[in-house]
Amino acid sequence: MKHLLSAADLTREDAITVLDTASQLAAATAQGVGKLPPLRGRTVVNLFYEDSTRTRTSFEAAAKRLSADVINFSAKGSSVSKGESLKDTALTLEAMGADAVVIRHHSSGAPHQLANSGWISGGVVNAGDGTHEHPTQALLDAYTLRRHLRDNTGDLAGVKVAIVGDVLHSRVARSNAILLQTLGASVRLVGPPTLLPFGVETWGCEVSYDLDSSLDDVDAVMMLRVQRERMNAAYFPSAHEYSNRYGLNSVRAARMPDHAIVMHPGPMNRGMEITADVADSPRSVIVEQVSNGVSVRMAVLYLLLGGTEGTA
Amino acid sequence: MTSYVITGGTLLGEEAADLLIEDGVISAIGSGLKGDVVVDASGCVILPGLVDLHTHLREPGREDAETVLSGSRAAAKGGFTCVHAMANTTPVADSAGVVEQVWRLGQQAGLVEVRPVGAVTMGLGGESLAELGAMADSAAHVRVFSDDGKCVYDAAIMRRALEYVKAFDGVIAQHAQEPRLTENAQMNEGVVSGKLGLAGWPAVAEEAIIARDVLLAQHVGARLHVCHLSTAGSVDIIRWAKARGINVTAEVTPHHLYFTDDVVESYNPIFKVNPPLRTAADVEAVRAGLADGTIDIVATDHAPHPSEDKDCEWSAAAFGMTGLESALSIVNATMVKSGAMTWAQVAERMSFAPARIGKVETQGQPLTVGSPANIVVFNPSIEAEVVPVNTASASRNTPYGGLTLPGQVVATFFAGRATVLEGELV
């Protein structure tokens, strides 16, 4: 694996290797030995064209825990904001000797271009591109699901996950729809028809417009962030109607099986797609997703840059 | 003036005959003809010079992308003897002054007949009519009017434009794109756009405008031309309109005959174009429509862009691809080799019909004695790889780079003068 651009780049075995490696790295970190040595002397660049405190920080923590040198290159306060092209920025990073570039970009496909244009020789990790994909988010979600539902081993065969909300604009939903199915889970996409992409019936997922009838057989519900501004483009009439029809509140959460967990990639709109009491309830694993994110990103960087696959 | 004998070719791929070009006209057709220069056309088809109804020459304003001269060179190399220069220049060709400027630059280049297209509305703004009559009466003799790149979205403005140009037998060439349905659109809306997370450009945004416009053309008894039709539904609407006797013509581009939207999975902006590449079902439908005459012509929508406008992320890239030099090879690959069309039909779709639609009297004439010598000699069996840096255009944004295409233009004659010989510009 040279790059991680899409969840579709991962076979079932690749994905399990990432999750197993993440698990071993999490255990090693938990022993409190401080930084691990495998990426000493390697340079990881975080190239962020969009504000993303949590993803950037997560990658930064992951790289540092593996002893890599980290350069944060954000669109604000750099030549990027002066209109420098992606190509020139890439050539600059290449000249600085970047071993891996973690890129977040508002344009779908920008990581593909970075990886396939010949501008840089290092590995590329997609940290979210436009409305396309966010594969490390899907990996951390799979990791979280596996910990809670499959004892942290193997795949997710038989697990049923509902992904709810603005699938159309969600890179998290796209990556999860691919990866969770690769790992054997079944996925149900739930949202208003306006927020489900054209061709969604080809994704292999079940599709529903009704949240109430989509909850009583699931092992997990993943709520997607919905921007209030979407109502200005008539995707839905009002924030109030959206949360009435597609928000996860405690009445709806009560329909879920007792063991089922509630997930959210953050940042949440409390009161919009999820109420505060559900977000803070015992079945919510939202905070844990964040810490799992660091372990999973350590595994991805380790496997891309480090030594042999599968051993930590 | 040098005379030329073209020997060993077949006229429209049918009758084997030699052809003598003297003093700007075809002076004899037969065998054993003598001239100053012999052009060996063995294995070649002889076609009337191609006429492009849809070319972006970018001058004035974007001379870094193309000039009238560089675009004329690309046209000649592709076998064209006439191009229609679209109006979306800077300044916009919405006045007699600008269209005359473009027309004069074309005359100076002298490689093809450059027919300026006039804008329908001032500044392509869609709100008030440009001085259509002044452009028609100018030295540029404009007959085709288009806001191409933008749609004349306002139904009342479109109706008036259709009516108004009847006075001088003009035609409105509509870029059919409902603007509200295509805000920020990046590619065809379909399975591929859903997967790639690129904002969709739905087929209905084209079809809804075409449906409206054919009804407007019927209502006011005017002539309508539909630019770069790209969807199966659009073909159906044109077929329906023609069956009702509505005076509508339509064009398809070579790239819509050739590519499907699957190529966008590469995220390579070389494939970013407006209207976007569509599905396999659409490609099949436009090919069938071109074969049966529902679609009247092939037009290139040659849209040159400098490298920096394509060497970037998809959403930042410019729409458009070059096409003058590859058009005939693509039509050969998609329509002739498959047996869907004869060379005589190619002559109709790429020379006779576009000249009729554009009211270009000296172009699109039959290969008979006395006709203006606008001729292309095409060898359909030479396989050649497309190498973008070898283009005669000032821009290299051909989507066919690296592909091997069937056929090569061996010679082009414009008004009796060789512009291309042995595959190279003279």
XYZ file of C-alpha atoms in Angstrom:
738
model
C 0.000 0.000 0.000
C 1.642 3.218 -1.145
C -1.305 5.601 -0.824
C -4.645 5.615 0.959
C -6.967 7.572 -1.307
C -10.237 5.696 -1.056
C -11.720 3.046 1.185
C -11.996 1.042 -2.026
C -8.190 0.770 -2.070
C -8.449 -1.675 0.846
C -9.209 -5.374 0.556
C -10.791 -7.126 3.519
C -7.339 -8.384 4.512
C -5.768 -4.927 4.176
C -8.481 -3.416 6.330
C -8.131 -6.069 9.015
C -4.361 -5.514 8.982
C -4.913 -1.803 9.624
C -7.358 -2.506 12.453
C -5.096 -5.145 14.043
C -2.087 -2.854 13.752
C -4.089 -0.004 15.291
C -5.029 -2.261 18.143
C -1.410 -3.238 18.800
C -0.253 0.373 18.595
C -3.019 1.420 20.981
C -1.887 -1.239 23.443
C 1.745 -0.171 23.142
C 0.784 3.457 23.664
C -1.359 2.545 26.661
C 1.643 0.962 28.340
C 2.949 4.478 28.691
C 6.307 3.965 27.044
C 6.009 7.358 25.389
C 6.872 7.737 21.736
C 7.368 4.658 19.598
C 10.382 4.727 17.294
C 9.408 3.331 13.874
C 9.068 6.573 11.882
C 12.109 8.341 13.329
C 13.700 10.508 10.639
C 10.641 10.373 8.388
C 8.715 13.521 7.511
C 4.937 13.651 7.442
C 3.301 16.776 6.031
C -0.231 17.693 7.003
C -1.488 19.666 4.015
C -4.844 21.103 5.030
C -6.811 23.264 2.626
C -9.843 23.209 4.892
C -10.147 23.990 8.561
C -10.174 20.761 10.473
C -8.878 20.959 13.958
C -9.767 17.422 14.939
C -8.511 15.525 11.896
C -5.311 17.517 11.640
C -4.604 17.176 15.332
C -5.345 13.472 15.162
C -2.880 12.928 12.313
C -0.326 15.113 14.039
C -0.600 13.149 17.270
C -0.416 9.871 15.351
C 2.727 10.866 13.463
C 4.433 12.246 16.571
C 3.704 9.138 18.616
C 5.563 7.211 15.932
C 8.481 9.681 16.182
C 7.986 11.193 12.724
C 8.801 14.820 12.039
C 5.576 16.678 11.347
C 5.120 19.757 9.201
C 1.722 21.403 9.321
C 0.959 23.223 6.117
C -2.405 24.883 6.293
C -4.150 27.025 3.757
C -4.313 29.944 6.115
C -1.111 31.884 6.675
C 0.762 30.157 3.877
C 1.338 30.750 0.198
C -1.719 28.604 -0.468
C -3.888 31.536 0.539
C -1.981 33.669 -1.959
C -3.270 31.487 -4.766
C -0.383 29.046 -5.137
C -1.556 26.041 -7.100
C -1.812 22.538 -5.689
C 0.919 21.588 -8.130
C 3.378 24.206 -6.893
C 2.625 23.417 -3.278
C 3.214 19.732 -4.020
C 6.519 20.462 -5.753
C 7.576 22.534 -2.745
C 6.747 19.741 -0.336
C 8.598 17.274 -2.543
C 11.642 19.525 -2.508
C 11.460 19.568 1.297
C 11.585 15.803 1.343
C 8.113 14.821 2.486
C 7.823 11.061 2.942
C 4.072 11.216 3.235
C 1.509 13.918 2.620
C -1.747 13.882 4.528
C -4.115 16.027 2.510
C -7.465 17.573 3.308
C -8.918 19.423 0.340
C -12.250 20.982 -0.577
C -12.072 19.571 -4.114
C -13.127 15.954 -4.594
C -10.270 14.011 -6.147
C -7.427 16.350 -5.118
C -5.596 13.511 -3.285
C -5.838 11.354 -6.410
C -4.214 14.087 -8.428
C -1.500 14.555 -5.831
C -0.781 10.822 -5.870
C -1.010 10.233 -9.623
C 0.351 13.412 -11.195
C 4.032 12.689 -10.631
C 4.385 15.880 -8.593
C 5.541 14.050 -5.482
C 7.165 10.698 -4.806
C 5.939 10.114 -1.246
C 2.781 8.439 -0.049
C -0.519 10.288 0.011
C -3.186 9.868 2.649
C -6.610 11.268 1.935
C -7.794 13.081 5.053
C -11.059 14.095 3.407
C -11.589 15.416 -0.112
C -14.620 17.504 -0.966
C -17.729 15.373 -0.899
C -15.823 12.274 -2.006
C -14.128 10.207 0.703
C -12.541 10.181 4.116
C -11.033 6.715 4.416
C -9.295 7.069 7.798
C -12.612 8.130 9.310
C -14.155 4.932 7.986
C -11.250 2.918 9.399
C -11.651 4.475 12.837
C -15.384 3.855 12.664
C -14.759 0.227 11.728
C -12.276 -0.034 14.569
C -14.817 1.382 17.006
C -17.520 -0.974 15.753
C -15.201 -3.950 16.003
C -14.199 -3.105 19.573
C -17.786 -2.854 20.736
C -19.434 -5.545 18.662
C -16.779 -8.079 17.637
C -14.360 -8.151 20.546
C -11.740 -6.269 18.577
C -10.884 -9.088 16.219
C -11.631 -10.195 12.695
C -14.126 -8.497 10.454
C -17.649 -7.080 10.874
C -19.624 -9.914 9.299
C -23.263 -9.735 10.353
C -23.036 -6.245 11.831
C -25.827 -3.918 10.788
C -25.142 -0.184 10.625
C -27.507 2.667 9.795
C -25.855 5.810 8.405
C -28.265 8.704 8.779
C -28.453 12.166 7.274
C -26.753 14.113 4.504
C -25.256 11.215 2.560
C -25.082 13.352 -0.590
C -22.471 15.728 0.764
C -20.782 13.294 3.129
C -17.339 11.891 2.464
C -17.682 9.957 5.732
C -20.752 8.143 4.400
C -19.077 7.244 1.099
C -16.004 5.770 2.758
C -18.040 3.936 5.370
C -20.468 2.507 2.817
C -17.496 0.971 1.023
C -15.329 -0.120 3.947
C -18.033 -1.535 6.210
C -19.304 -3.686 3.362
C -15.751 -4.794 2.558
C -15.587 -5.990 6.160
C -18.866 -7.904 5.850
C -21.242 -5.488 7.564
C -24.551 -4.498 6.048
C -25.252 -0.801 5.677
C -28.544 1.054 5.582
C -28.463 4.644 4.361
C -31.224 6.798 5.812
C -32.110 10.336 4.842
C -34.499 12.524 2.903
C -34.450 11.689 -0.837
C -32.871 15.085 -1.557
C -29.789 14.145 0.460
C -29.208 10.698 -1.035
C -26.893 10.716 -4.064
C -27.916 9.862 -7.592
C -27.140 6.196 -8.175
C -27.146 5.294 -4.478
C -29.024 2.115 -5.369
C -25.797 0.825 -6.926
C -23.841 1.104 -3.677
C -24.963 -2.250 -2.323
C -26.625 -0.599 0.670
C -30.208 -0.665 1.795
C -31.797 2.768 1.374
C -34.569 4.197 3.537
C -36.294 7.555 3.781
C -37.720 6.757 7.209
C -35.610 6.850 10.343
C -38.230 5.498 12.763
C -38.482 2.180 10.951
C -34.722 1.925 10.510
C -33.611 1.565 14.104
C -34.973 -1.574 15.750
C -32.626 -4.069 14.078
C -29.324 -2.164 13.978
C -26.113 -2.683 15.914
C -25.006 0.888 15.385
C -26.346 4.202 14.194
C -23.951 6.657 12.634
C -25.322 10.195 12.509
C -23.928 12.565 9.885
C -23.439 16.256 10.351
C -26.036 18.298 8.489
C -25.312 21.904 7.663
C -28.203 24.195 8.424
C -27.418 26.148 5.250
C -28.567 23.186 3.150
C -32.143 24.298 3.701
C -31.361 27.418 1.662
C -30.869 25.153 -1.369
C -34.187 23.440 -0.629
C -32.724 20.109 0.453
C -35.164 20.324 3.346
C -37.643 22.977 4.460
C -36.235 23.923 7.856
C -33.827 22.824 10.556
C -36.827 22.123 12.737
C -38.448 19.782 10.220
C -35.129 18.076 9.596
C -34.530 17.270 13.230
C -38.146 16.173 13.641
C -37.856 13.665 10.812
C -34.187 12.646 10.838
C -32.736 13.729 14.184
C -31.742 11.127 16.754
C -33.483 11.924 20.014
C -33.981 9.809 23.111
C -37.389 8.531 21.951
C -35.843 7.199 18.770
C -32.751 5.927 20.542
C -35.042 3.861 22.734
C -36.107 1.922 19.648
C -32.581 0.663 19.163
C -31.561 -2.715 20.598
C -29.923 -2.422 23.998
C -26.464 -3.275 22.728
C -26.533 -0.840 19.810
C -24.148 2.103 19.828
C -24.461 5.690 18.618
C -21.673 7.214 16.553
C -20.958 10.612 15.029
C -17.843 11.705 13.130
C -18.074 15.224 14.578
C -18.339 18.038 14.818
C -21.929 17.633 16.011
C -24.812 20.028 15.589
C -26.433 19.288 18.914
C -30.156 19.746 18.551
C -30.040 19.316 14.781
C -29.102 15.749 13.814
C -28.614 14.552 17.381
C -29.900 15.731 20.746
C -27.523 16.400 23.591
C -28.966 13.697 25.785
C -28.353 11.024 23.122
C -24.892 12.355 22.324
C -23.982 12.162 26.011
C -25.808 8.902 26.749
C -24.042 5.660 27.741
C -24.569 4.153 24.301
C -22.757 7.046 22.649
C -19.177 6.223 21.638
C -18.536 9.597 20.043
C -15.684 10.615 22.301
C -14.066 7.212 21.990
C -14.126 7.572 18.177
C -11.727 10.474 18.570
C -9.151 8.501 20.530
C -9.519 5.515 18.210
C -8.797 7.933 15.380
C -5.277 8.475 16.632
C -4.577 4.734 16.825
C -5.963 4.064 13.375
C -3.999 6.934 11.818
C -0.853 5.660 13.536
C -1.518 2.300 11.872
C -2.064 3.865 8.456
C 1.113 5.961 8.632
C 3.036 3.004 10.005
C 1.899 0.698 7.222
C 2.469 3.302 4.537
C 5.876 4.454 5.735
C 7.098 1.990 8.235
C 8.469 -1.436 8.041
C 6.832 -4.687 7.258
C 3.106 -5.003 7.071
C 1.150 -6.497 9.874
C 3.677 -6.307 12.673
C 3.837 -3.505 15.125
C -1.486 30.102 -58.843
C -0.089 26.582 -58.399
C -2.323 23.857 -59.754
C -2.712 20.506 -58.013
C -3.753 17.065 -59.204
C -5.071 14.778 -56.527
C -4.607 11.219 -57.795
C -5.656 7.790 -56.634
C -8.352 8.787 -54.150
C -12.070 8.153 -54.110
C -14.617 10.984 -54.103
C -16.674 10.667 -50.912
C -15.240 7.167 -50.647
C -17.292 6.076 -53.662
C -16.058 6.930 -57.146
C -12.327 6.680 -57.958
C -11.255 9.788 -59.845
C -8.453 12.301 -60.099
C -9.202 15.889 -59.360
C -7.557 19.003 -60.777
C -7.446 22.202 -58.756
C -6.742 25.406 -60.651
C -7.379 29.061 -59.844
C -9.326 28.323 -56.693
C -11.825 25.923 -58.179
C -12.142 22.279 -59.143
C -11.398 22.581 -62.854
C -11.556 18.944 -63.915
C -12.483 15.514 -62.607
C -11.389 12.366 -64.435
C -8.190 10.485 -65.163
C -4.810 11.380 -66.620
C -5.079 14.985 -65.420
C -1.951 17.150 -65.297
C -1.029 19.842 -62.799
C 1.999 21.551 -61.216
C 1.924 19.422 -58.075
C 0.742 15.835 -57.794
C -0.854 14.854 -54.500
C -0.826 11.091 -54.029
C -4.166 10.176 -52.494
C -3.894 6.397 -52.826
C -6.120 4.782 -50.220
C -7.631 8.146 -49.343
C -11.137 9.525 -49.410
C -11.682 12.986 -50.901
C -14.208 15.056 -48.990
C -15.385 18.628 -49.262
C -13.525 20.867 -46.821
C -14.936 20.472 -43.329
C -17.023 23.244 -41.799
C -17.067 23.645 -38.030
C -20.080 25.433 -36.640
C -18.625 25.598 -33.120
C -15.025 26.700 -32.517
C -13.459 28.760 -29.751
C -10.592 30.793 -31.154
C -10.209 32.814 -27.915
C -9.057 35.989 -29.678
C -9.538 38.730 -28.607
C -8.780 38.307 -24.922
C -7.218 34.928 -24.326
C -4.361 34.855 -26.807
C -2.477 32.651 -24.322
C -4.968 29.883 -25.097
C -5.433 30.372 -28.845
C -5.308 33.021 -31.518
C -7.256 33.231 -34.734
C -4.022 32.240 -36.493
C -3.124 29.259 -34.259
C -6.721 28.067 -34.291
C -6.820 28.400 -38.067
C -3.688 26.259 -38.283
C -5.255 23.592 -36.096
C -8.397 23.738 -38.203
C -6.510 23.315 -41.471
C -4.562 20.400 -40.008
C -7.842 18.777 -39.091
C -9.208 19.149 -42.625
C -11.398 22.206 -41.989
C -11.783 25.016 -44.477
C -14.263 27.015 -42.430
C -14.761 27.578 -38.723
C -17.327 29.553 -36.786
C -15.594 31.525 -34.041
C -17.703 31.564 -30.892
C -18.622 34.849 -29.284
C -17.403 34.301 -25.716
C -14.218 36.298 -26.140
C -13.014 39.302 -24.129
C -14.545 41.633 -25.105
C -17.579 39.563 -26.054
C -18.385 39.485 -29.771
C -21.651 41.330 -29.237
C -21.033 44.261 -31.579
C -20.202 44.837 -35.207
C -16.759 46.078 -34.163
C -15.686 42.883 -32.465
C -17.077 40.504 -35.101
C -15.358 42.523 -37.819
C -12.099 42.347 -35.875
C -12.313 38.557 -35.685
C -13.332 38.343 -39.323
C -10.319 40.452 -40.397
C -7.948 38.369 -38.289
C -9.320 35.318 -40.059
C -8.695 36.899 -43.445
C -5.144 37.783 -42.427
C -4.471 34.228 -41.265
C -5.856 33.051 -44.578
C -5.929 29.341 -43.758
C -9.654 28.791 -43.335
C -12.746 30.903 -43.681
C -13.349 32.353 -40.227
C -17.005 33.148 -39.697
C -17.618 35.015 -36.456
C -20.593 34.001 -34.333
C -22.353 36.925 -32.715
C -23.540 36.956 -29.128
C -27.301 36.792 -28.659
C -27.288 39.052 -25.621
C -25.085 41.916 -24.496
C -22.016 40.568 -22.750
C -23.580 37.080 -22.783
C -25.576 38.369 -19.857
C -28.861 36.892 -21.010
C -30.792 40.081 -20.283
C -30.849 42.311 -23.342
C -30.380 41.553 -27.021
C -27.078 42.427 -28.651
C -27.246 44.395 -31.894
C -27.913 41.330 -33.985
C -28.798 43.234 -37.117
C -25.641 45.350 -36.996
C -23.554 42.201 -36.788
C -25.511 40.632 -39.640
C -24.983 43.722 -41.802
C -21.297 44.085 -40.913
C -18.396 42.926 -43.072
C -18.395 39.748 -40.969
C -21.823 38.906 -42.337
C -22.893 37.099 -39.161
C -25.673 34.546 -39.500
C -25.122 32.358 -36.439
C -25.805 33.881 -33.025
C -24.971 32.167 -29.768
C -24.273 32.908 -26.123
C -22.370 29.613 -26.053
C -20.868 28.884 -22.672
C -24.037 30.374 -21.272
C -27.629 29.498 -21.942
C -30.168 32.049 -23.129
C -32.165 30.985 -20.102
C -34.872 33.633 -20.183
C -37.740 32.295 -22.296
C -38.889 35.750 -23.358
C -35.418 36.811 -24.523
C -35.026 33.528 -26.381
C -38.357 33.959 -28.086
C -37.490 37.485 -29.214
C -34.045 36.451 -30.452
C -35.521 33.591 -32.485
C -38.048 35.953 -34.023
C -35.697 38.853 -34.629
C -33.040 36.998 -36.641
C -35.679 35.821 -39.119
C -35.241 39.234 -40.764
C -31.807 38.218 -42.104
C -32.162 34.429 -42.084
C -30.056 34.059 -38.958
C -30.137 31.209 -36.519
C -29.899 31.083 -32.741
C -27.482 28.375 -31.618
C -28.477 27.542 -28.078
C -26.180 26.251 -25.351
C -28.917 24.301 -23.593
C -28.214 24.393 -19.873
C -30.817 25.250 -17.292
C -28.699 27.338 -14.925
C -30.429 26.589 -11.638
C -30.181 22.836 -12.179
C -26.462 23.064 -12.873
C -25.107 25.392 -10.197
C -21.516 24.406 -9.470
C -21.980 21.290 -11.638
C -18.789 19.378 -12.328
C -19.763 16.287 -14.319
C -22.716 14.268 -15.551
C -25.123 13.500 -12.722
C -25.246 9.739 -12.513
C -23.789 6.728 -10.783
C -20.237 7.977 -11.335
C -20.839 11.472 -9.903
C -22.516 9.936 -6.866
C -19.504 7.773 -6.259
C -16.893 10.454 -6.927
C -18.625 13.127 -4.885
C -18.654 15.621 -7.740
C -21.680 17.882 -8.136
C -23.920 16.610 -10.913
C -25.005 18.179 -14.229
C -28.242 16.306 -14.888
C -29.451 15.397 -18.373
C -32.751 17.100 -17.620
C -31.005 20.476 -17.429
C -30.194 20.136 -21.135
C -33.415 18.444 -22.191
C -35.736 20.913 -20.469
C -34.207 23.844 -22.369
C -34.271 21.999 -25.703
C -37.914 21.060 -25.181
C -38.775 24.671 -24.404
C -36.799 26.020 -27.327
C -38.214 23.722 -29.999
C -41.683 24.780 -28.890
C -40.664 28.430 -29.028
C -39.203 27.911 -32.502
C -42.448 26.305 -33.579
C -44.517 29.085 -32.089
C -42.665 31.887 -33.841
C -41.776 29.923 -36.969
C -38.056 30.437 -36.520
C -34.905 28.482 -37.088
C -33.206 26.956 -34.009
C -29.861 25.214 -33.742
C -28.960 23.179 -30.660
C -25.286 23.167 -29.717
C -23.416 20.084 -28.468
C -26.389 17.883 -27.731
C -25.273 15.176 -25.319
C -28.106 13.057 -23.941
C -30.409 10.319 -25.164
C -33.402 12.388 -24.080
C -32.219 15.336 -26.168
C -32.036 13.100 -29.240
C -35.622 12.000 -28.597
C -36.823 15.594 -28.303
C -35.104 16.655 -31.541
C -36.520 13.603 -33.310
C -40.002 14.499 -32.068
C -39.584 18.140 -33.082
C -38.433 17.281 -36.584
C -41.339 14.900 -36.997
C -43.609 17.834 -36.199
C -41.926 19.933 -38.851
C -40.162 22.273 -36.462
C -37.173 23.972 -38.072
C -34.478 22.718 -35.718
C -30.974 21.438 -36.308
C -28.601 19.888 -33.816
C -24.947 19.140 -33.389
C -22.918 16.573 -31.474
C -19.244 16.869 -30.600
C -16.643 14.205 -31.343
C -15.948 13.772 -27.624
C -19.589 13.034 -26.874
C -19.447 10.379 -29.585
C -16.345 8.844 -28.066
C -16.112 9.062 -24.269
C -18.373 8.085 -21.389
C -18.311 9.637 -17.924
C -16.382 6.641 -16.575
C -13.163 8.391 -17.606
C -13.803 10.982 -14.884
C -12.865 8.339 -12.300
C -9.280 9.344 -13.023
C -10.124 12.851 -11.741
C -8.018 14.054 -14.667
C -9.379 17.504 -15.602
C -8.526 16.881 -19.268
C -11.968 15.207 -19.277
C -13.773 18.173 -17.760
C -16.083 19.622 -20.380
C -19.434 21.336 -20.672
C -21.844 19.708 -21.350
C -20.206 16.850 -19.507
C -19.336 13.430 -20.849
C -22.401 11.238 -20.419
C -23.259 7.561 -19.977
C -22.838 4.672 -22.404
C -26.575 4.790 -23.172
C -26.252 8.461 -24.118
C -23.243 7.783 -26.347
C -25.180 5.053 -28.087
C -28.145 7.391 -28.587
C -26.137 10.296 -30.013
C -24.347 7.942 -32.388
C -27.683 6.548 -33.551
C -29.090 10.069 -33.861
C -26.132 11.190 -35.950
C -26.427 8.133 -38.186
C -30.144 8.573 -38.844
C -29.902 12.334 -39.365
C -31.768 13.414 -36.229
C -28.503 15.104 -35.339
C -27.543 17.127 -38.398
C -23.883 17.820 -37.854
C -20.691 17.116 -35.974
C -19.217 20.281 -34.447
C -16.000 20.268 -32.485
C -16.584 22.725 -29.620
C -12.814 23.111 -29.847
C -12.075 24.795 -26.520
C -8.397 25.482 -25.961
C -7.079 26.191 -22.464
C -3.537 26.808 -21.242
C -1.890 24.044 -19.195
C -2.314 25.797 -15.861
C -6.084 25.727 -16.270
C -6.005 21.920 -16.552
C -2.992 21.024 -14.389
C -4.910 21.463 -11.168
C -7.627 19.924 -9.041
C -10.859 19.024 -10.865
C -13.125 21.692 -9.395
C -10.619 24.452 -10.185
C -10.043 23.336 -13.776
C -11.568 24.966 -16.841
C -14.265 23.254 -18.905
C -13.359 22.258 -22.442
C -11.128 20.245 -24.726
C -9.504 20.821 -28.078
C -10.934 18.950 -31.031
C -10.220 20.415 -34.453
C -7.309 18.144 -35.307
C -8.908 14.915 -34.107
C -12.517 15.378 -35.230
C -12.385 13.443 -38.471
C -10.448 10.561 -36.915
C -13.002 10.340 -34.111
C -15.893 10.284 -36.571
C -14.026 7.604 -38.509
C -13.465 5.588 -35.321
C -16.978 5.894 -33.946
C -19.203 6.060 -37.021
C -17.509 4.945 -40.240
C -15.469 1.968 -39.134
C -18.502 0.555 -37.362
C -20.490 0.826 -40.592
C -22.986 3.247 -39.054
C -22.183 5.961 -41.607
C -20.757 6.261 -45.130
C -18.214 8.869 -46.184
C -20.955 10.590 -48.151
C -22.849 10.950 -44.896
C -19.707 12.261 -43.203
C -19.499 14.922 -45.952
C -23.111 15.824 -45.238
C -22.653 16.029 -41.438
C -19.275 17.784 -41.439
C -19.426 20.009 -44.530
C -22.694 20.392 -46.451
C -25.071 20.677 -43.498
C -22.974 22.969 -41.282
C -22.411 25.277 -44.268
C -26.174 25.368 -44.873
C -26.959 26.070 -41.229
C -24.336 28.833 -41.106
C -25.357 30.197 -44.530
C -21.788 30.009 -45.790
C -22.155 30.128 -49.548
C -18.626 29.258 -50.571
C -18.394 26.216 -48.348
C -19.989 22.797 -48.287
C -20.166 22.598 -52.054
C -20.299 19.300 -53.946
C -17.126 17.887 -55.481
C -18.025 18.917 -59.015
C -16.277 20.925 -61.700
C -16.586 24.622 -60.970
C -17.000 24.274 -57.198
C -14.655 26.265 -54.956
C -11.671 24.042 -54.230
C -12.275 23.470 -50.530
C -11.140 19.900 -50.139
C -9.747 17.480 -47.594
C -7.817 14.328 -48.458
C -8.126 11.816 -45.632
C -6.430 8.479 -45.273
C -8.729 6.481 -42.979
C -6.347 3.598 -42.429
C -3.257 5.349 -41.055
C -3.136 4.683 -37.315
C -1.525 7.528 -35.437
C -0.912 8.184 -31.763
C -2.114 11.549 -30.523
C 0.830 13.442 -29.027
C -0.457 16.612 -27.349
C 2.748 18.630 -27.809
C 2.542 18.094 -31.561
C -0.675 20.054 -31.865
C -0.951 23.075 -34.135
C -3.233 24.667 -31.566
C -1.681 26.953 -28.967
C -3.172 24.682 -26.296
C -2.592 21.019 -25.530
C -5.770 20.022 -23.784
C -6.683 17.195 -26.106
C -8.440 14.346 -24.305
C -7.030 11.833 -26.790
C -3.362 12.151 -25.788
C -1.699 8.736 -25.850
C -4.550 7.125 -27.769
C -4.033 5.694 -31.223
C -6.729 6.979 -33.571
C -7.562 5.782 -37.055
C -6.974 8.154 -39.912
C -4.938 11.155 -40.871
C -5.568 14.298 -42.880
C -3.092 14.042 -45.767
C -3.938 17.315 -47.495
C -6.278 20.263 -47.119
C -7.069 22.814 -49.783
C -8.679 26.141 -48.960
C -9.997 28.087 -51.945
C -7.573 26.252 -54.192
C -4.545 26.794 -52.023
C -2.860 23.901 -50.169
C -2.876 24.521 -46.426
C -1.791 20.983 -45.537
C 0.309 18.632 -47.650
C 1.698 15.225 -46.617
C 0.011 15.639 -43.272
C 1.873 18.837 -42.395
C 0.913 22.480 -42.531
C 2.251 24.101 -45.675
